[in-house]
Coordinates of C-alpha atoms in Angstrom, one line a residue:
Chain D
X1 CA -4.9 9.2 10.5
X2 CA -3.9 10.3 6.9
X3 CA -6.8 11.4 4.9
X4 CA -7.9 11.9 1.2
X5 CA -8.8 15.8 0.2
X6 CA -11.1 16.8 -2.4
X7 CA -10.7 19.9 -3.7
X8 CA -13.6 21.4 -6.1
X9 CA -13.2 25.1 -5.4
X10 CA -10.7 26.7 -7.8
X11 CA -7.8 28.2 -5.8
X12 CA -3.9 27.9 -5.2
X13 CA -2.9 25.2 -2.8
X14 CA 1.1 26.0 -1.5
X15 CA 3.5 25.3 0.8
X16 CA 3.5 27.5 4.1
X17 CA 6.2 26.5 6.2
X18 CA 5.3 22.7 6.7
X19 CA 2.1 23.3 6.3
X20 CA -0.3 23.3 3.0
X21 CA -2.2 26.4 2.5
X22 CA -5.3 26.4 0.4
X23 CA -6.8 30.2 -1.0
X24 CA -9.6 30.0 -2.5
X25 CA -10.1 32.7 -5.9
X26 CA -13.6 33.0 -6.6
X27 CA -14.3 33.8 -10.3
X28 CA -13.0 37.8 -10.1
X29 CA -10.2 36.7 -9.1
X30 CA -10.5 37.7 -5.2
X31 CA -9.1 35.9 -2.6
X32 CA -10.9 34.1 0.1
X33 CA -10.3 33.4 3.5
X34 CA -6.7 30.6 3.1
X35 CA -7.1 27.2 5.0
X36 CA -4.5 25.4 6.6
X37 CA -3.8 21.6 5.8
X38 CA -1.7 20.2 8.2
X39 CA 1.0 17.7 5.7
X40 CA 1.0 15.1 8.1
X41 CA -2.8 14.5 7.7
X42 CA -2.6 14.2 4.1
X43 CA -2.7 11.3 2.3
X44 CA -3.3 12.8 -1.2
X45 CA -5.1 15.0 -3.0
X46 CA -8.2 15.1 -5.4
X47 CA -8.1 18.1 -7.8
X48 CA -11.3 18.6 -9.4
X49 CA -11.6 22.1 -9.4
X50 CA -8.6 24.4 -11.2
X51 CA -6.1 24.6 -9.2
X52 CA -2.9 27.0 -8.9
X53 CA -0.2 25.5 -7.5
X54 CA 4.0 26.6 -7.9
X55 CA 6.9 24.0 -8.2
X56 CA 8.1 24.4 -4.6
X57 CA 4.7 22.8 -3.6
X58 CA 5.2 19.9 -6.2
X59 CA 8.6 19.6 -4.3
X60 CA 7.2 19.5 -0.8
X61 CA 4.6 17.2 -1.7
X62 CA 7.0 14.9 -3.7
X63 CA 8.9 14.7 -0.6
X64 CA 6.4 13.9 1.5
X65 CA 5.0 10.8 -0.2
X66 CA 1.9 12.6 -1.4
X67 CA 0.3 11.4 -4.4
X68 CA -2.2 14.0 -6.7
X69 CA -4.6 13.3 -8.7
X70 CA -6.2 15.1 -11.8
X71 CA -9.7 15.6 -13.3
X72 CA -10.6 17.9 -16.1
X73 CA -14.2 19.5 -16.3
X74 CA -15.9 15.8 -17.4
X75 CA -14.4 14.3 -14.8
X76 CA -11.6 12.2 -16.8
X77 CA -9.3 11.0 -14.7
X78 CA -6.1 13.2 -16.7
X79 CA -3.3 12.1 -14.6
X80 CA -1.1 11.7 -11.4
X81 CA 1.4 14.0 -9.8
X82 CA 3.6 10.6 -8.7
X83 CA 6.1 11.4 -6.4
X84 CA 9.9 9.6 -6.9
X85 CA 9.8 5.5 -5.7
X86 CA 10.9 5.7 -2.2
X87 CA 10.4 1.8 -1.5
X88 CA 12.9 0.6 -4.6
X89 CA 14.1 -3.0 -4.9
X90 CA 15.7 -4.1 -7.4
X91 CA 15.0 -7.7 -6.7
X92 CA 10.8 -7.0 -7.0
X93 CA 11.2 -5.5 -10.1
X94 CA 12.8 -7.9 -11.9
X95 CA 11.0 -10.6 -10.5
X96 CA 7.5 -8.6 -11.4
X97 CA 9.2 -8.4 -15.0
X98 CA 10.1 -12.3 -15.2
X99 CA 6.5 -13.0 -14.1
X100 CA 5.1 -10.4 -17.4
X101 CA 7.8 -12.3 -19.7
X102 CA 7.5 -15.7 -18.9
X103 CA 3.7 -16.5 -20.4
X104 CA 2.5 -19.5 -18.0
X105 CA 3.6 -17.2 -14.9
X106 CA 1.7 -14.0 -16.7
X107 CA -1.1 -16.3 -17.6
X108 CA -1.3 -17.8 -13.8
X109 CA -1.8 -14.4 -12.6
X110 CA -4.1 -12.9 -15.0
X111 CA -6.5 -15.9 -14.4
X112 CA -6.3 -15.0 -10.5
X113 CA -7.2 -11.7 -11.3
X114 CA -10.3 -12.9 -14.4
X115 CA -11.6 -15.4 -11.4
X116 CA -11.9 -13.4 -8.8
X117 CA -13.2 -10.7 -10.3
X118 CA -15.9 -13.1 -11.3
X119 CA -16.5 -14.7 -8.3
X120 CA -17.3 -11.1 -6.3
X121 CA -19.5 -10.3 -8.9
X122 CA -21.6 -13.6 -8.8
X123 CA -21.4 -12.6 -5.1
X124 CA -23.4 -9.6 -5.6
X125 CA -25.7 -11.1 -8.2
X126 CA -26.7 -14.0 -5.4
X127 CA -27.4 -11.3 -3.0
X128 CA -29.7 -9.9 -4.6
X129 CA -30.9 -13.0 -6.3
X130 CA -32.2 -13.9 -2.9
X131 CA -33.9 -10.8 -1.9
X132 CA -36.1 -11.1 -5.1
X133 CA -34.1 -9.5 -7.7
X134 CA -34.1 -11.7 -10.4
X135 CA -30.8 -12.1 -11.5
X136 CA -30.8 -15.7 -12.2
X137 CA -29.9 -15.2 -15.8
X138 CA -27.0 -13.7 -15.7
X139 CA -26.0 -16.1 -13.0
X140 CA -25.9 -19.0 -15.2
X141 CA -24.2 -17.0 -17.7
X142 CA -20.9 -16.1 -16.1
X143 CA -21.0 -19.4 -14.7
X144 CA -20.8 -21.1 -18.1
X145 CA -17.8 -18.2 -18.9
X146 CA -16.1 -18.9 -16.1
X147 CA -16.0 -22.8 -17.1
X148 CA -14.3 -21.3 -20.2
X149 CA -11.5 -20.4 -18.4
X150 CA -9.2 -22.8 -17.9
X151 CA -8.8 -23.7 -21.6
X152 CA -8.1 -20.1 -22.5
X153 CA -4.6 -19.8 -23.7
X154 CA -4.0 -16.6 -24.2
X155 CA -4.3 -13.3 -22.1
X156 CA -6.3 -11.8 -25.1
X157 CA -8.6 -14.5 -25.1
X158 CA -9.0 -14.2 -21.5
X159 CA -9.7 -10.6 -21.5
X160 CA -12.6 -12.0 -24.3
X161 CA -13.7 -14.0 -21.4
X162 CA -13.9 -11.3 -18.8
X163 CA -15.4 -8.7 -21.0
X164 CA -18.3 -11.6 -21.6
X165 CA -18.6 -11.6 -17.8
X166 CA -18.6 -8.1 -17.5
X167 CA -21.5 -7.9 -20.2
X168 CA -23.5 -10.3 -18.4
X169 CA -22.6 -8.7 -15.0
X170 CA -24.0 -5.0 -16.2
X171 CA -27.0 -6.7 -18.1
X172 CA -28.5 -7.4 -14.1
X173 CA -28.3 -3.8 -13.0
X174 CA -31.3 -3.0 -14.3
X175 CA -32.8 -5.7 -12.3
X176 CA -31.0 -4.6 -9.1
X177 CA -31.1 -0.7 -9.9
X178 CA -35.0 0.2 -9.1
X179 CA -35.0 4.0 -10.4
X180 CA -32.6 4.6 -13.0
X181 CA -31.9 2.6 -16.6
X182 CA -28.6 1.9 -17.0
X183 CA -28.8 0.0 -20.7
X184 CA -25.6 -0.7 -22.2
X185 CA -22.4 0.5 -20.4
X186 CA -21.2 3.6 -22.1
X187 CA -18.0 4.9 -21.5
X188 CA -16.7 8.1 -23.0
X189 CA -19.0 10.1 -22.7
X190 CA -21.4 8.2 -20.3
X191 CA -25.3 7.8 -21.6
X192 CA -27.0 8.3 -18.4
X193 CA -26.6 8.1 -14.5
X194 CA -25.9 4.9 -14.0
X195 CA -22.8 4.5 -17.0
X196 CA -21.9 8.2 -15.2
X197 CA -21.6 6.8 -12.2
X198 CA -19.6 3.2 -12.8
X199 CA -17.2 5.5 -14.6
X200 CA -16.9 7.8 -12.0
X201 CA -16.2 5.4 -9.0
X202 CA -14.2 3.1 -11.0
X203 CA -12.0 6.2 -11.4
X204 CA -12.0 6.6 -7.4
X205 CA -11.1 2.9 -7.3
X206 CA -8.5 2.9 -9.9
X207 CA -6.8 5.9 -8.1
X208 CA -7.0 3.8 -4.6
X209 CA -5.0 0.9 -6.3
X210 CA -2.6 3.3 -7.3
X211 CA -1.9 4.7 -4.0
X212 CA -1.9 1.6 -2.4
X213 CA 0.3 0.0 -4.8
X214 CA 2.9 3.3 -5.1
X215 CA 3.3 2.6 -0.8
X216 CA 4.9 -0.7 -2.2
X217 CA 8.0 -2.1 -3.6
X218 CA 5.3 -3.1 -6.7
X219 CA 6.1 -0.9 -9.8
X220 CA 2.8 0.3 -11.2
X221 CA 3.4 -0.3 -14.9
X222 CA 4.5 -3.6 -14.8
X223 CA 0.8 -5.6 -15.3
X224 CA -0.7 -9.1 -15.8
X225 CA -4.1 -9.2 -17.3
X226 CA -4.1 -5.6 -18.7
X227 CA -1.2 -4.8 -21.2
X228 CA 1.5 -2.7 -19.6
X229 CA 1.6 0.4 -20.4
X230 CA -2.1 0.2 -22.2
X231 CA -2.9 3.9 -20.8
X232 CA -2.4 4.4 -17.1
X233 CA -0.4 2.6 -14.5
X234 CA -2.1 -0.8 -15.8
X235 CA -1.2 -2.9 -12.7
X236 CA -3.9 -0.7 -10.6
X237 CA -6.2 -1.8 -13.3
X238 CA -5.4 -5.6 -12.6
X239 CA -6.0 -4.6 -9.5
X240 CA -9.0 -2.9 -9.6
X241 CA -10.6 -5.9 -11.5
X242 CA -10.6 -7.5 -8.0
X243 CA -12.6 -4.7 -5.9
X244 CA -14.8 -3.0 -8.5
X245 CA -17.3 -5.3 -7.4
X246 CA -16.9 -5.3 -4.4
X247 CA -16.0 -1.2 -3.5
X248 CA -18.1 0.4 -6.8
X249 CA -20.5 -1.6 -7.6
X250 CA -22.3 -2.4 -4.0
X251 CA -22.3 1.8 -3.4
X252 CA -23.6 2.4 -6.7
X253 CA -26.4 -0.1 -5.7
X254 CA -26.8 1.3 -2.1
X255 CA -26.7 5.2 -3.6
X256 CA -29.1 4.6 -6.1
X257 CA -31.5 2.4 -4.5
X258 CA -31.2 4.4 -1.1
X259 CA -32.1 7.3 -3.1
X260 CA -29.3 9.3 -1.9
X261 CA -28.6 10.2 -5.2
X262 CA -31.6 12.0 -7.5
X263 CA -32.2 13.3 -11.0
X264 CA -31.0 16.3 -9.8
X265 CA -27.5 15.6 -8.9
X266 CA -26.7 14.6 -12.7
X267 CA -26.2 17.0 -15.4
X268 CA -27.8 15.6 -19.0
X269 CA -27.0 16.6 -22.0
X270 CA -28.7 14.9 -25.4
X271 CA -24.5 13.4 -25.7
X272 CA -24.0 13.0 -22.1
X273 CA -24.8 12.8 -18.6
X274 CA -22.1 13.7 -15.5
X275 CA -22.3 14.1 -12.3
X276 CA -23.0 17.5 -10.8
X277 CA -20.6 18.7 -8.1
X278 CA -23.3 18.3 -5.5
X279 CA -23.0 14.9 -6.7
X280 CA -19.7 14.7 -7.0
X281 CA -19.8 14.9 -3.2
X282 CA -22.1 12.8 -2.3
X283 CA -20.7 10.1 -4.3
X284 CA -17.3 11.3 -2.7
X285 CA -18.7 11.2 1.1
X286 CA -20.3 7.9 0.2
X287 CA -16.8 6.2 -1.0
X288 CA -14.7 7.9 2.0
X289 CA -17.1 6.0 4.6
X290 CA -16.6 2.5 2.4
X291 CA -13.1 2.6 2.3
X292 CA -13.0 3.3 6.2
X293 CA -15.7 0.6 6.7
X294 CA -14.0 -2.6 8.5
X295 CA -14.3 -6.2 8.5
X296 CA -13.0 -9.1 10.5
X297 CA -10.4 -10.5 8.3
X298 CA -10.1 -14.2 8.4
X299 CA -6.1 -14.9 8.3
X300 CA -5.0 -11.7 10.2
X301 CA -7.8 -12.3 12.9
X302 CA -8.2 -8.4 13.3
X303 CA -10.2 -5.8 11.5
X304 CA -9.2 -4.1 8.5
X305 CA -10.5 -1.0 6.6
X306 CA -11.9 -2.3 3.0
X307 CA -9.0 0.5 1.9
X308 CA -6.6 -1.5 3.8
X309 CA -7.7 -4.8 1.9
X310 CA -6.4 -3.1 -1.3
X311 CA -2.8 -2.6 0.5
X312 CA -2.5 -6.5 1.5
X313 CA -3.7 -7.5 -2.3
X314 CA -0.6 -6.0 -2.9
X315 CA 1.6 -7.6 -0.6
X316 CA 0.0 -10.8 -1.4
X317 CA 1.0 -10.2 -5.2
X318 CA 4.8 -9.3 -3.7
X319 CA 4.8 -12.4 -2.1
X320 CA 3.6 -14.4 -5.2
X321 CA 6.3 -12.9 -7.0
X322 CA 9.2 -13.1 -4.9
X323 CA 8.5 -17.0 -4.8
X324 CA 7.4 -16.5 -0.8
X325 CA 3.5 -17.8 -1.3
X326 CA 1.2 -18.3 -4.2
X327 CA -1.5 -15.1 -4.9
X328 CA -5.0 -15.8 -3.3
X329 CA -6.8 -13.2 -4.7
X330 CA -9.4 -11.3 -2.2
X331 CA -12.3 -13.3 -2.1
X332 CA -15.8 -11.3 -0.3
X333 CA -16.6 -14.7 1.9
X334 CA -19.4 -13.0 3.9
Chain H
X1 CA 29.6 -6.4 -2.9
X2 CA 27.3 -5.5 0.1
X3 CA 27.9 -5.2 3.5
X4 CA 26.1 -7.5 6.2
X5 CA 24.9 -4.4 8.6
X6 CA 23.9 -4.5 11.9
X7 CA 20.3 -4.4 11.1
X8 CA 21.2 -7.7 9.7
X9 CA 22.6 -8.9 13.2
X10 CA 19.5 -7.3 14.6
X11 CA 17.2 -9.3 12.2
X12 CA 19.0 -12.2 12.3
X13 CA 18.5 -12.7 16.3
X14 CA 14.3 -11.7 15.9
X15 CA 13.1 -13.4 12.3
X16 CA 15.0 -15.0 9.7
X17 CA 12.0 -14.6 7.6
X18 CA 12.6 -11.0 8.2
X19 CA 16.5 -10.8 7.5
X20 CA 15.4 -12.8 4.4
X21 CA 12.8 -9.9 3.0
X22 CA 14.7 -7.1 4.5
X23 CA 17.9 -8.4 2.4
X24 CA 15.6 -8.5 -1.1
X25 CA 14.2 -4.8 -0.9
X26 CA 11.2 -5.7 0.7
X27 CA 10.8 -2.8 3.8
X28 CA 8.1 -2.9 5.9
X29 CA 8.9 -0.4 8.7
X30 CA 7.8 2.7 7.3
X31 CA 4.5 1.4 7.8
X32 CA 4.7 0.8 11.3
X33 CA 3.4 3.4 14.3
X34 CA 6.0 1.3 16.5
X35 CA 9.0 1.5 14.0
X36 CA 8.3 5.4 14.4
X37 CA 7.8 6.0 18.0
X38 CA 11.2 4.4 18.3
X39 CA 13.1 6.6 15.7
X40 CA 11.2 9.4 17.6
X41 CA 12.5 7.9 21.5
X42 CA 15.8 8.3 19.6
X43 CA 16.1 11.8 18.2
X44 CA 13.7 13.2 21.3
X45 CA 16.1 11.7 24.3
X46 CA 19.6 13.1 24.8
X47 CA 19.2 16.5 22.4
X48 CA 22.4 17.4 24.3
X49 CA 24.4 15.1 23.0
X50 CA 23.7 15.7 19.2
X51 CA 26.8 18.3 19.3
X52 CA 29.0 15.7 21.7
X53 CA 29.0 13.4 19.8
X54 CA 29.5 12.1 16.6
X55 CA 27.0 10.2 14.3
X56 CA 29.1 7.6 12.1
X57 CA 28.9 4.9 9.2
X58 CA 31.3 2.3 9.3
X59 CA 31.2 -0.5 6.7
X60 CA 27.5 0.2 5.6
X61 CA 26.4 -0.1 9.6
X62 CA 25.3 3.3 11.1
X63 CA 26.1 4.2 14.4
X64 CA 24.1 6.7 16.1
X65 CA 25.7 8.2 18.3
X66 CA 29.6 7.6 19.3
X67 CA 32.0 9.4 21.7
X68 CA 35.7 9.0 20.1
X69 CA 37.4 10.7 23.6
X70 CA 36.2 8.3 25.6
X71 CA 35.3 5.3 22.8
X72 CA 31.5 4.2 23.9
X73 CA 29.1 3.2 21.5
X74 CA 25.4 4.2 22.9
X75 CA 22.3 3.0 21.1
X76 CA 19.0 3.8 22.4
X77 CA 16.0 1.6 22.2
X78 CA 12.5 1.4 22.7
X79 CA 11.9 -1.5 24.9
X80 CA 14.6 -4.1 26.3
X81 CA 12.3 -7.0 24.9
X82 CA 15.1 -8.0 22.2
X83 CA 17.5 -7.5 24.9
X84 CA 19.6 -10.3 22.5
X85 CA 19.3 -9.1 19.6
X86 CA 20.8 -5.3 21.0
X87 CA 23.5 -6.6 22.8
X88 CA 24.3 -8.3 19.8
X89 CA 23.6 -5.3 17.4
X90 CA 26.5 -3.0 19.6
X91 CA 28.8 -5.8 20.3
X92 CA 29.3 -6.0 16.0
X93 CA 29.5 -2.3 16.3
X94 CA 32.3 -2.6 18.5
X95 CA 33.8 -5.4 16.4
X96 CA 33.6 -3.1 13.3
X97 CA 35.4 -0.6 15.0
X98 CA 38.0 -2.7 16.1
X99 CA 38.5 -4.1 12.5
X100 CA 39.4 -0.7 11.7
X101 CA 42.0 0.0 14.5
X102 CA 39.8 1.5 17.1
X103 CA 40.4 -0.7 20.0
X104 CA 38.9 -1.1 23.7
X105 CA 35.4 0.3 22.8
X106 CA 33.0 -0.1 25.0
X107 CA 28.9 0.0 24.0
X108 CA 26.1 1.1 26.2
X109 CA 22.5 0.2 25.4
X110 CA 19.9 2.7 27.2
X111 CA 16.0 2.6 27.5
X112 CA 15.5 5.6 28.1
X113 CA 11.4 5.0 28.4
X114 CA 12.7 2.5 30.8
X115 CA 15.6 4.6 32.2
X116 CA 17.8 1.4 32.0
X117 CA 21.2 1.7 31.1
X118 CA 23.1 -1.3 30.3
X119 CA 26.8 -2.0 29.6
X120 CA 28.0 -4.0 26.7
X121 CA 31.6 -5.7 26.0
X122 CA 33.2 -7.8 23.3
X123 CA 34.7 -11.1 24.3
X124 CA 37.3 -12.8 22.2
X125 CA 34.5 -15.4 22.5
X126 CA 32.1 -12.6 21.3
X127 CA 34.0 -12.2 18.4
X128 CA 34.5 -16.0 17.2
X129 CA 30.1 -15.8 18.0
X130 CA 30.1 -12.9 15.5
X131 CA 32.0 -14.7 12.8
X132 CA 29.8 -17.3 12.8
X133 CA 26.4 -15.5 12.9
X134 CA 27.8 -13.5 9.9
X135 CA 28.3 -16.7 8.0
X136 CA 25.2 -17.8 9.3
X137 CA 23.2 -14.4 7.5
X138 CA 25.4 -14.7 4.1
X139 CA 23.6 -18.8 4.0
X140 CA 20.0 -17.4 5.1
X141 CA 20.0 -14.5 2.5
X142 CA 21.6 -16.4 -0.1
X143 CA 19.2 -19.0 0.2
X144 CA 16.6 -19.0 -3.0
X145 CA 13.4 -19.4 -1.1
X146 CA 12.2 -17.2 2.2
X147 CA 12.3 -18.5 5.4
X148 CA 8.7 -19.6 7.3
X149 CA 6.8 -17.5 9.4
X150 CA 8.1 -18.0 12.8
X151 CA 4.3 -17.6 14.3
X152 CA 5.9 -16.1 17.6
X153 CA 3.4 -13.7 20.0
X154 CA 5.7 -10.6 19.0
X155 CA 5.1 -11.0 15.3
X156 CA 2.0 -9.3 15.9
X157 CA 4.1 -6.1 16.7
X158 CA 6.3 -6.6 14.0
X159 CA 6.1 -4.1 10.7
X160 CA 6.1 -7.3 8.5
X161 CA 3.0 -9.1 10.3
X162 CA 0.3 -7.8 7.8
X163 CA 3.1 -8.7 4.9
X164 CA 3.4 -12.2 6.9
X165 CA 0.0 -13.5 7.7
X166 CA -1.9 -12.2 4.8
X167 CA -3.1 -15.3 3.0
X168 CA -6.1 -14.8 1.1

């Protein structure tokens, strides 16, 4: 079973052999005690801490598949190490394009996206809406903007639509969240824990589409709802849309509300607030479990990982394109 | 101009639907634990014969292992459960050598999990077979829209079933 690895100690990761060897350098400069990564457990790897690495590992890793991701001291998400396309087809590329071109296919899919991203997060809302949380409110109001959709014409005004959903979405999670105060969502730099910890998982589950979508013939630039090319790979954030409510938002519920997370694993500042490494891991741990969590899944009649769900959103989407089936979008029905 | 291979001979006898994909980029088998064990039964069985014999590529279609001196074909496979779609596979192997002047080849198909060893020939008959089937593959890939699932017990062992009966 392929894994993800987190690195926050700084060190120099290489190649040994076909192995990956990690030495830790504390902040003299000394060497630790090197760990051995065996490549074929590797699915990619998390830098957070700094890392020293030459280009013969870049090559090794490029030729194994591996994906690496980048963070700088905040916690920005800086950028991926993205290894050559080792799935191309011409024929999904060009098909991908036609559907960006030709506006009523775009539109069809960016409304798929806008919908179901709606419909997970009314999901949550009802949840808690019946254990007492009043989020009634807020119900009724992405309700009424999702009635809007169909006569929106454009993918801007769309985008209007979901950003009013999202607004009304983040106005209940101070009604759901019992300890902390999330206010308005604040991005760069988050306000306080809660807007430090949305940003921070929605980076995790921006960098799972990503995988998931370079172990595909899908080219990740190439998007629907979001503006290619609008910073990032903007198909993982079409993609993301989907499972933010679904993957981020329920563990930053269960974390907060659990208390596994406390005052102390946040670092404020009167501009900021981030997460703290101890945090950092937590949160981490927390994800790692949720992505391995499994459910029953209703047309493959077998379990899949949640991380696996993200993987057949993006075959479904290949499908869609190539003409094979229309996109059902991922759906929480439980 | 592409060639039809003998993966599409292979495909052509298990799924349509998978000839279909396979033909417009879509791959599937690097995902699959079964797709590997067989490249593995492959490489691991026979290490001898690596120097023996020859590894060639005629007309797009690999052939793993043939011995020129005395003109056999051998392919290894997992399981005999496509027993068709093999024979098949190695008789247009044979066919493809004889296009290019080899004559009087002869294929052999081993299990080695199985330790089965099993001799194939080309037919005159064979060979009238093959020229259909390959006219047969240009209409299927050429056609606009993908064939149906084929909802056969052995999809579920296929590399494209997650691909397949994804729906929502």
């Amino acid at each position: 079973m392929k894994k993800s690895y987190y690195l926050f100690n700084p060190g120099r990761m290489s190649r040994k052999d076909n192995t990956l060897k990690f030495t830790p350098v504390d902040e003299e400069g000394n060497e630790g005690v090197p760990k051995y990564i065996p490549v074929e457990s590797v699915n990619n790897l998390f830098c957070f801490g700094s890392m020293d690495a030459n280009s013969s590992l870049f090559n090794f890793l490029g030729k194994q598949q591996i994906l690496v991701h980048f963070f700088d001291y905040y916690e920005h998400y800086t950028g991926s190490f993205f290894p050559k396309d080792y799935l191309l087809s011409g024929k999904v590329l060009i098909a991908q394009a036609e559907h960006y071109l030709q506006p009523e296919k775009r539109m069809s899919l960016a409304t798929r996206f806008v919908e179901a991203a709606a419909f997970n997060m009314l999901k949550n809302l009802r949840y808690y809406d019946n254990r007492g949380k009043e989020t009634g409110i807020q119900i009724e109001k992405i309700e009424s903007y999702l009635n809007q959709i169909p006569f929106a014409e454009t993918v801007d005004s769309l985008m209007g639509i979901e950003g009013n959903i999202r607004m009304s979405y983040y106005e209940a999670f101070d009604i759901i969240i019992n300890e902390f105060e999330m206010g308005n969502r604040t991005m760069q730099p988050p306000s306080n824990e809660v807007n430090a910890l949305i940003s921070f998982v929605n980076m995790l589950c921006y960098t799972l589409c990503l995988d998931m979508i370079y172990h595909t013939q899908l080219n990740p630039t190439i998007s629907f709802l979001h503006e290619p090319g609008e910073r990032r790979f903007s198909l993982a954030l079409d993609i993301a849309e989907v499972f933010k409510p679904v993957l981020v938002d329920r563990l930053i519920f269960s974390l907060l509300n659990k208390r596994q997370l406390s005052d102390a694993d946040f670092d404020k500042n009167l501009q900021y607030c981030l997460l703290k490494e101890s945090g950092k891991k937590t949160v981490i741990e927390a994800w790692e479990a949720k992505l391995n969590e499994t459910i029953k899944h209703r047309s493959l009649k077998r379990s899949v990982s949640y991380k696996h769900l993200v993987k057949l959103e993006c075959y479904k989407l290949v499908k869609h394109i190539m003409g094979v089936e229309e996109y059902k979008p991922f759906k929480a029905w439980w | 101009m592409s060639f039809i291979i003998s993966t599409h001979i292979n495909y052509y006898f298990i799924c349509r639907r998978k000839l279909w994909l396979f033909t417009h980029g879509i791959h599937m088998e690097h995902e699959s634990d079964l797709v590997y064990e067989g490249r593995m039964i492959g490489e691991v069985s026979y290490t001898d014969r690596s120097k023996k014999y020859t590894e060639i590529e005629i007309m797009g279609s690999k052939i793993d292992y043939y011995d020129p001196n005395r003109k056999i074909v051998h392919e290894v496979k997992k399981s005999d459960q496509m027993e068709i779609a093999h024979e098949w596979q190695v008789k247009y192997y044979i066919w493809l050598l004889k296009q290019s002047g080899i004559e009087d080849v002869e294929g052999i198909l081993e299990y080695p999990k199985m330790k089965i060893k099993k001799k194939v020939i080309l037919t005159e008959e064979d060979e009238n077979t093959l020229k259909q089937i390959v006219k047969d593959i240009e209409l299927i890939i050429n056609q606009k829209s993908c064939p149906p699932c084929i909802h056969k017990k052995y999809c579920h062992s296929c590399s494209y079933f997650d691909f397949c009966y994804i729906i929502e």
